[in-house]
PDB file of C-alpha atoms and ligand atoms in Angstrom:
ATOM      1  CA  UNK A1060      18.139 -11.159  23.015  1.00 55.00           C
ATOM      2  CA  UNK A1061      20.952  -9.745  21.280  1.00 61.00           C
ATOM      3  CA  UNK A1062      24.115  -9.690  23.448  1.00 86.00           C
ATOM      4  CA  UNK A1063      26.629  -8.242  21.538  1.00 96.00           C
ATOM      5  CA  UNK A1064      27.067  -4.972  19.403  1.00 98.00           C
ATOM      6  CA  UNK A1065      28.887  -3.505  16.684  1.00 98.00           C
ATOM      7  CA  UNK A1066      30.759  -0.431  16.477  1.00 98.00           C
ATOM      8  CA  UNK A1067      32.794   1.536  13.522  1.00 98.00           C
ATOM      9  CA  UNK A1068      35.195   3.729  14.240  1.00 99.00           C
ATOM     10  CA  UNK A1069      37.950   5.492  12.004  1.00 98.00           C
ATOM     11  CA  UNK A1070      40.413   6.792  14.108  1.00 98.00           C
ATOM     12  CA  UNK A1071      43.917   6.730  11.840  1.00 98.00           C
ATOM     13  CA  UNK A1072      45.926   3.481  11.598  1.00 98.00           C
ATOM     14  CA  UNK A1073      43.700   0.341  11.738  1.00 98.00           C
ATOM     15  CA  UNK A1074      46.692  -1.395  12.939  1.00 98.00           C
ATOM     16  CA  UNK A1075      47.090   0.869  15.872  1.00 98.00           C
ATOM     17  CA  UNK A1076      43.481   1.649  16.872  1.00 98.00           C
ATOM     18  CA  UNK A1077      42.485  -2.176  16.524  1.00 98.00           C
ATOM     19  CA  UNK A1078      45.836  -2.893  18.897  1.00 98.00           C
ATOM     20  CA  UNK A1079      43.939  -0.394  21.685  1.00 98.00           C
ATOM     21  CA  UNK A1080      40.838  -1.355  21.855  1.00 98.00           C
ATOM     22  CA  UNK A1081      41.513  -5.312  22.228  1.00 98.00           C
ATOM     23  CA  UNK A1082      43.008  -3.685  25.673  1.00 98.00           C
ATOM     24  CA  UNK A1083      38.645  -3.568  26.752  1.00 98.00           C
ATOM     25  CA  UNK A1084      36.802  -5.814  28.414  1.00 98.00           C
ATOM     26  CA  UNK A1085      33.668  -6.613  26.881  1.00 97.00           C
ATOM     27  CA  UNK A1086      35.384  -6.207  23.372  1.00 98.00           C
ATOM     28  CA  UNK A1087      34.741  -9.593  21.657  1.00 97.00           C
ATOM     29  CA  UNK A1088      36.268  -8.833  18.299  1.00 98.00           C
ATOM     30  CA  UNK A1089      38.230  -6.473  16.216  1.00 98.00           C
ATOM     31  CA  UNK A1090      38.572  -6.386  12.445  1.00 98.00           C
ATOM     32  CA  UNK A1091      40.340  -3.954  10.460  1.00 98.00           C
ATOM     33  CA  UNK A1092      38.935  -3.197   7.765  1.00 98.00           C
ATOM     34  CA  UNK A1093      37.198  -0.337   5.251  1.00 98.00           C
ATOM     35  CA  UNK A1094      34.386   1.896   5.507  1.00 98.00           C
ATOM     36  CA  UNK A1095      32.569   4.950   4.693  1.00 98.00           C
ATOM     37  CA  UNK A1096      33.500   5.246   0.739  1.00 97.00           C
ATOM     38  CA  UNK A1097      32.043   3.910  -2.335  1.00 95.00           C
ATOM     39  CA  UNK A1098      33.510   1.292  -4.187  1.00 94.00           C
ATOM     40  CA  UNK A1099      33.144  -2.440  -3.466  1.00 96.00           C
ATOM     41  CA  UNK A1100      35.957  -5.092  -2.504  1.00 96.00           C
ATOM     42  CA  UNK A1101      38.668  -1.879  -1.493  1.00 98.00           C
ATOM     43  CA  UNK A1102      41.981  -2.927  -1.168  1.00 98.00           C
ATOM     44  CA  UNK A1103      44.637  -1.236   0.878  1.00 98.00           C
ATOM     45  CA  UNK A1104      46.638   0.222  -2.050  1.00 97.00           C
ATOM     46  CA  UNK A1105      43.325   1.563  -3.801  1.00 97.00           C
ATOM     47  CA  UNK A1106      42.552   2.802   0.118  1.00 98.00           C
ATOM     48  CA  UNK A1107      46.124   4.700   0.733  1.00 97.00           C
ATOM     49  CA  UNK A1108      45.358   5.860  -3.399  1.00 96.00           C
ATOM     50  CA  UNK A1109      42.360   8.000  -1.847  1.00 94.00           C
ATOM     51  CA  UNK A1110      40.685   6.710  -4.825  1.00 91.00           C
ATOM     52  CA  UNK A1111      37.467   4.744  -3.213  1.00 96.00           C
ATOM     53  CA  UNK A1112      36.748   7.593  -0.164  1.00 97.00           C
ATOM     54  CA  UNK A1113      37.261   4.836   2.455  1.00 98.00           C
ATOM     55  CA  UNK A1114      38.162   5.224   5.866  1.00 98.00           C
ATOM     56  CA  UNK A1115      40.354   2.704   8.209  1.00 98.00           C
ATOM     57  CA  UNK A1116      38.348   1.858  10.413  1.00 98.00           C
ATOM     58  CA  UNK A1117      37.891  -0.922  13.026  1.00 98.00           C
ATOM     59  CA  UNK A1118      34.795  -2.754  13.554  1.00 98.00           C
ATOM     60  CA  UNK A1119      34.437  -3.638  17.225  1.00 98.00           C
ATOM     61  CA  UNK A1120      32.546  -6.528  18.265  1.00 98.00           C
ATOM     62  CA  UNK A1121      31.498  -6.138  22.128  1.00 98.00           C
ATOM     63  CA  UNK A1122      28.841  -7.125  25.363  1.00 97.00           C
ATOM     64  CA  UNK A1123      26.952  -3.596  25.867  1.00 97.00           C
ATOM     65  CA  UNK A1124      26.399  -4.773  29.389  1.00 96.00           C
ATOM     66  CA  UNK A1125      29.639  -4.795  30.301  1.00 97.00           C
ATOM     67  CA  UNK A1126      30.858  -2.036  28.220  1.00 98.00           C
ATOM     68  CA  UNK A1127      28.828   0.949  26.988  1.00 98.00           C
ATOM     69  CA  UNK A1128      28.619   2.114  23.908  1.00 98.00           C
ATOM     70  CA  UNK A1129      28.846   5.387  25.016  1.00 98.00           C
ATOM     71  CA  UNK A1130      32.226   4.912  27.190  1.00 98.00           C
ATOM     72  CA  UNK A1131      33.991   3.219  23.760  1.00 98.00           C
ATOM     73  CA  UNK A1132      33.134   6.352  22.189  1.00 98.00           C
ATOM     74  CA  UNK A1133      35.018   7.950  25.307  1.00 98.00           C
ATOM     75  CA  UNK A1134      37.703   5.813  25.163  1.00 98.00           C
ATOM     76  CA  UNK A1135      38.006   6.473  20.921  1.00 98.00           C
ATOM     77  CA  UNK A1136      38.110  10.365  21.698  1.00 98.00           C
ATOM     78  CA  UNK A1137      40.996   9.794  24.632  1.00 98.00           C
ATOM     79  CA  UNK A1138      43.128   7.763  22.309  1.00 98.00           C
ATOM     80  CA  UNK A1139      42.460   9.646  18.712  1.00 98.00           C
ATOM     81  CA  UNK A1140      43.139  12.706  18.028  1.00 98.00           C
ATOM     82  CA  UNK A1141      39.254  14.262  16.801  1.00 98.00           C
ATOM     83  CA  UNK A1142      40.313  17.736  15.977  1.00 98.00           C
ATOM     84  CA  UNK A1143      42.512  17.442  12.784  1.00 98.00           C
ATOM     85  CA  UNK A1144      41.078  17.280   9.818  1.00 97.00           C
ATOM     86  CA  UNK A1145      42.146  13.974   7.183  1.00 97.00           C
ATOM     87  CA  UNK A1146      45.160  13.083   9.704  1.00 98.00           C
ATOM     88  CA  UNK A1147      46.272  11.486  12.501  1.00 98.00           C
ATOM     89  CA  UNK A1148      49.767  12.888  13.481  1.00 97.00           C
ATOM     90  CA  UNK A1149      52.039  12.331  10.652  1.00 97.00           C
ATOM     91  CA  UNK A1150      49.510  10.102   8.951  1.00 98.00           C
ATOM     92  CA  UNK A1151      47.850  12.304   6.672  1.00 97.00           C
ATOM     93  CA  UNK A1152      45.056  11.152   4.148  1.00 97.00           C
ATOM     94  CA  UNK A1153      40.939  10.907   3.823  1.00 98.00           C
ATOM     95  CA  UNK A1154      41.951   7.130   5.123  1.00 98.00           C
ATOM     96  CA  UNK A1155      43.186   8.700   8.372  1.00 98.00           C
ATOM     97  CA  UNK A1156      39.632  10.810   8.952  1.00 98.00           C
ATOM     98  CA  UNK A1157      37.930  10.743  12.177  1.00 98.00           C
ATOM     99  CA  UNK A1158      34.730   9.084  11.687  1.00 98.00           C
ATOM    100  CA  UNK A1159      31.777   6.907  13.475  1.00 98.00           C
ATOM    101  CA  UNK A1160      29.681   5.139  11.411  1.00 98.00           C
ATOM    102  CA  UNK A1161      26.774   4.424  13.303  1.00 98.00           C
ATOM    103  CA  UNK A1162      24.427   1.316  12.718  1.00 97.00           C
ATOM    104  CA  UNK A1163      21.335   2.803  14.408  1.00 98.00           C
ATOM    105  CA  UNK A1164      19.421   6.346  15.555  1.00 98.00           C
ATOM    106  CA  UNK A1165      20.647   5.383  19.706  1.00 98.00           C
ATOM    107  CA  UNK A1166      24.140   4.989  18.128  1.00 98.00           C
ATOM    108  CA  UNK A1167      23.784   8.365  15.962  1.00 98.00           C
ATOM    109  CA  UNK A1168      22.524  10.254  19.157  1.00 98.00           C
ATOM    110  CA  UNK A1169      25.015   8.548  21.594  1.00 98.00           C
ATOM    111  CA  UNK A1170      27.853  10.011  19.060  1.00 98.00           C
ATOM    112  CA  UNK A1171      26.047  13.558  19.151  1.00 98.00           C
ATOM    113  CA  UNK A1172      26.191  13.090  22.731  1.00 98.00           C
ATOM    114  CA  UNK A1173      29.640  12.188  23.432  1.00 98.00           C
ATOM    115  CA  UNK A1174      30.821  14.900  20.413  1.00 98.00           C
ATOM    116  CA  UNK A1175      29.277  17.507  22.790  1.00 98.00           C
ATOM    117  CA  UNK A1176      30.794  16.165  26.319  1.00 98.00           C
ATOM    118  CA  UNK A1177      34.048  16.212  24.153  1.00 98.00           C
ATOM    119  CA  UNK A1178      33.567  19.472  22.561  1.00 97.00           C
ATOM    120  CA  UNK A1179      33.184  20.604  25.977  1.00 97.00           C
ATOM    121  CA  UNK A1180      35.382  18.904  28.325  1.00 97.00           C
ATOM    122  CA  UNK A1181      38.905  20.917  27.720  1.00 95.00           C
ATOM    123  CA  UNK A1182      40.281  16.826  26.366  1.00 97.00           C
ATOM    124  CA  UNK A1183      41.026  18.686  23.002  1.00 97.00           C
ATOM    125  CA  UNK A1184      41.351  22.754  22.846  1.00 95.00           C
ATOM    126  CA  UNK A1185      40.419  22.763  19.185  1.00 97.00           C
ATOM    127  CA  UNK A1186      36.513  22.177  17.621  1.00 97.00           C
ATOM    128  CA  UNK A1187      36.313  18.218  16.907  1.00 98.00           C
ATOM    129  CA  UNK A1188      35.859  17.523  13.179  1.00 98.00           C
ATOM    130  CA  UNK A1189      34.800  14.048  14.007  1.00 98.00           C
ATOM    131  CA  UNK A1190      32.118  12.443  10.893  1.00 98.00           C
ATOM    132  CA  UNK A1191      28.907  10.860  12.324  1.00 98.00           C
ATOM    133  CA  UNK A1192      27.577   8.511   9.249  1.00 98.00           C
ATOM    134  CA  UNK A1193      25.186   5.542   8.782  1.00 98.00           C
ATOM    135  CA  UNK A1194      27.373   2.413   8.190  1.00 98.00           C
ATOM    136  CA  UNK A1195      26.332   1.389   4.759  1.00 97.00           C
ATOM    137  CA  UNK A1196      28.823  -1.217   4.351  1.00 98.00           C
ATOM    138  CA  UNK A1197      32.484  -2.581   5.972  1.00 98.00           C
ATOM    139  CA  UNK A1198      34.816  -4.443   4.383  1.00 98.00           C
ATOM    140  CA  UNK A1199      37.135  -6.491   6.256  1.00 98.00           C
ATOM    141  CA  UNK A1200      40.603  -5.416   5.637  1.00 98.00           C
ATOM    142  CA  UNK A1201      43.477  -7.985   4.068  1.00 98.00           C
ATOM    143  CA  UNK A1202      45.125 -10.789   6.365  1.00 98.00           C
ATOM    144  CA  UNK A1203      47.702  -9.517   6.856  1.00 98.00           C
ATOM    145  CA  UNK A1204      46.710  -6.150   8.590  1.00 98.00           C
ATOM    146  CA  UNK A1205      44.266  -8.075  11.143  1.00 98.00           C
ATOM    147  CA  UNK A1206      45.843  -8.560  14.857  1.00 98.00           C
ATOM    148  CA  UNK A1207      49.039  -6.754  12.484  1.00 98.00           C
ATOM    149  CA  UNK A1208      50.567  -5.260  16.150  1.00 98.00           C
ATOM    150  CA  UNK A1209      50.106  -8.474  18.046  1.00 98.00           C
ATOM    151  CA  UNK A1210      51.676  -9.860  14.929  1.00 98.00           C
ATOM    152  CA  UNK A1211      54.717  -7.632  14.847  1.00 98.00           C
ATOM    153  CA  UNK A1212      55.294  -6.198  18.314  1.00 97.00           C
ATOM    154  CA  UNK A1213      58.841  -4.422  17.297  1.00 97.00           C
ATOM    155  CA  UNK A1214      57.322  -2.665  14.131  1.00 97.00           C
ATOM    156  CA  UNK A1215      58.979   0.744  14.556  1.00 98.00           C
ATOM    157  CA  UNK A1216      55.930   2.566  13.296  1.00 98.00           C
ATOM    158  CA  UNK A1217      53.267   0.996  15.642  1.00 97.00           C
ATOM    159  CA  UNK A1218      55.968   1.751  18.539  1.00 97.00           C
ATOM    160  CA  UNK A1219      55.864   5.017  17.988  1.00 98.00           C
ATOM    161  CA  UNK A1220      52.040   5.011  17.300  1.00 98.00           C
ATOM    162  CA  UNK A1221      50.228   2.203  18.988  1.00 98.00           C
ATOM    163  CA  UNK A1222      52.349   1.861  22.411  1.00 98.00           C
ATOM    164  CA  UNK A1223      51.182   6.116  23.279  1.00 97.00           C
ATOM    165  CA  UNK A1224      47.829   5.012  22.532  1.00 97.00           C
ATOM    166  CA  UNK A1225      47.815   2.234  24.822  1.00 98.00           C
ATOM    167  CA  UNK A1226      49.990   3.471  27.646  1.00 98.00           C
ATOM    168  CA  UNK A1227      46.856   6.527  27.141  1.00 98.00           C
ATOM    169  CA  UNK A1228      43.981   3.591  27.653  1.00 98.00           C
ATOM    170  CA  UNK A1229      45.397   1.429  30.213  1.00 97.00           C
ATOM    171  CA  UNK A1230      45.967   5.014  32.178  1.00 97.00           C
ATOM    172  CA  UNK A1231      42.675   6.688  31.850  1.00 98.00           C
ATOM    173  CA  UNK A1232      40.267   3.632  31.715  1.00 98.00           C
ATOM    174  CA  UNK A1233      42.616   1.128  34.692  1.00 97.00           C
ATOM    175  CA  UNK A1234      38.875   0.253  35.585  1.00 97.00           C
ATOM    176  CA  UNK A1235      37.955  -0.937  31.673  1.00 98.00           C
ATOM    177  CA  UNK A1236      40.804  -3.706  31.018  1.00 98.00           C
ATOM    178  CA  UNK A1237      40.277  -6.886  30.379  1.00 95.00           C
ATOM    179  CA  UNK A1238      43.978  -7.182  32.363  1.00 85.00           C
ATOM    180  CA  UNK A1239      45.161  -5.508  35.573  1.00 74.00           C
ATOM    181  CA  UNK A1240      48.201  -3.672  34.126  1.00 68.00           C
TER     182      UNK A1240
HETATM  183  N1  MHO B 254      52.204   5.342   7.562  1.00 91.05           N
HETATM  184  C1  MHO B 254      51.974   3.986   7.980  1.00 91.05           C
HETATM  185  C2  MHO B 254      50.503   3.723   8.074  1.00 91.05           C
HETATM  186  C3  MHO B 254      50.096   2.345   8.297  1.00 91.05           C
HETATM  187  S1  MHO B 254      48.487   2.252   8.589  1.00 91.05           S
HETATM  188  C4  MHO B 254      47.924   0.718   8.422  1.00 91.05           C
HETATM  189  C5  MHO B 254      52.646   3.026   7.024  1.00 91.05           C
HETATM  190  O1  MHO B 254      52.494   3.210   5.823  1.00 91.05           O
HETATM  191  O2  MHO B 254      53.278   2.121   7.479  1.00 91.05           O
HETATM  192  O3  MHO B 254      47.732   3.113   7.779  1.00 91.05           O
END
């Protein structure tokens, strides 16, 4: 029986989004990498060109009995912000889109699901724009954007970015870390 299960999600920076969700327990894995455009082998630069329609996504390895599908898709809408179109704060691009790309029909309905408790929740006062897709294909990113925070815990950018996204996690989900904090 399978134990483990993958999820997509674009939610802006890989570097920052990857950085959050290693915070879970149950997570296993995360890559950074490309998905939800069209040409094979993307590389960052083509990525940040806008010329292959990818997303940055993260592909999240993790034990469904220990963590729902369902509550990472809670925990992606707490610490991404669903409601602006092609951006994530400053970060603005079709690589910073909000986006799920679901690998099968319970994953697709799940994401309907959680789009509606989120729609109607008061998290975000503005509709969510968030793109439910069939994975077709992800493509790990580069070396040296995998475990980049970890890598490079003064990087200005990912203080400013990852450390609000975290401090967000650790406060809403105490009960989800793989660490006290
Ligand atoms: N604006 C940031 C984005 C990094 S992220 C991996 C930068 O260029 O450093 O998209």
């Amino acid at each position: 029986m399978a134990e483990t299960e993958i999820a997509i999600l674009g939610g802006g920076c890989f570097w920052c989004t990857e950085a959050a969700f290693l915070e879970l327990r149950g997570v296993t894995q995360v890559v950074s990498g490309y998905a939800g455009g069209t040409t094979e082998n993307p590389t960052y630069k083509q990525v940040c060109g806008h010329t292959t329609g990818h997303a940055e996504v993260v592909e999240i390895t993790f034990d469904p009995f220990i963590l729902s599908y369902a509550d990472l898709l809670r925990v992606f809408f707490t610490i991404h912000d669903p409601t602006t179109k092609n951006r994530q704060g400053n970060d603005i691009g079709t690589q910073y889109r909000s986006i799920i790309l679901t690998t099968n029909d319970a994953q697709a309905e799940t994401a309907r699901q959680i789009i509606a408790e989120f729609g109607a929740n008061g998290a975000w006062p503005d509709p969510i724009v968030t793109e439910v897709e069939p994975l077709r294909i992800f493509w790990p990113a580069e070396a040296e954007h995998q475990n980049f925070f970890a890598r490079n815990p003064y990087h200005g950018y990912c203080n400013a970015v990852a450390v609000p996204k975290i401090a967000k996690l650790r406060k809403a989900f105490a009960d989800k870390l793989r660490r006290p904090s």
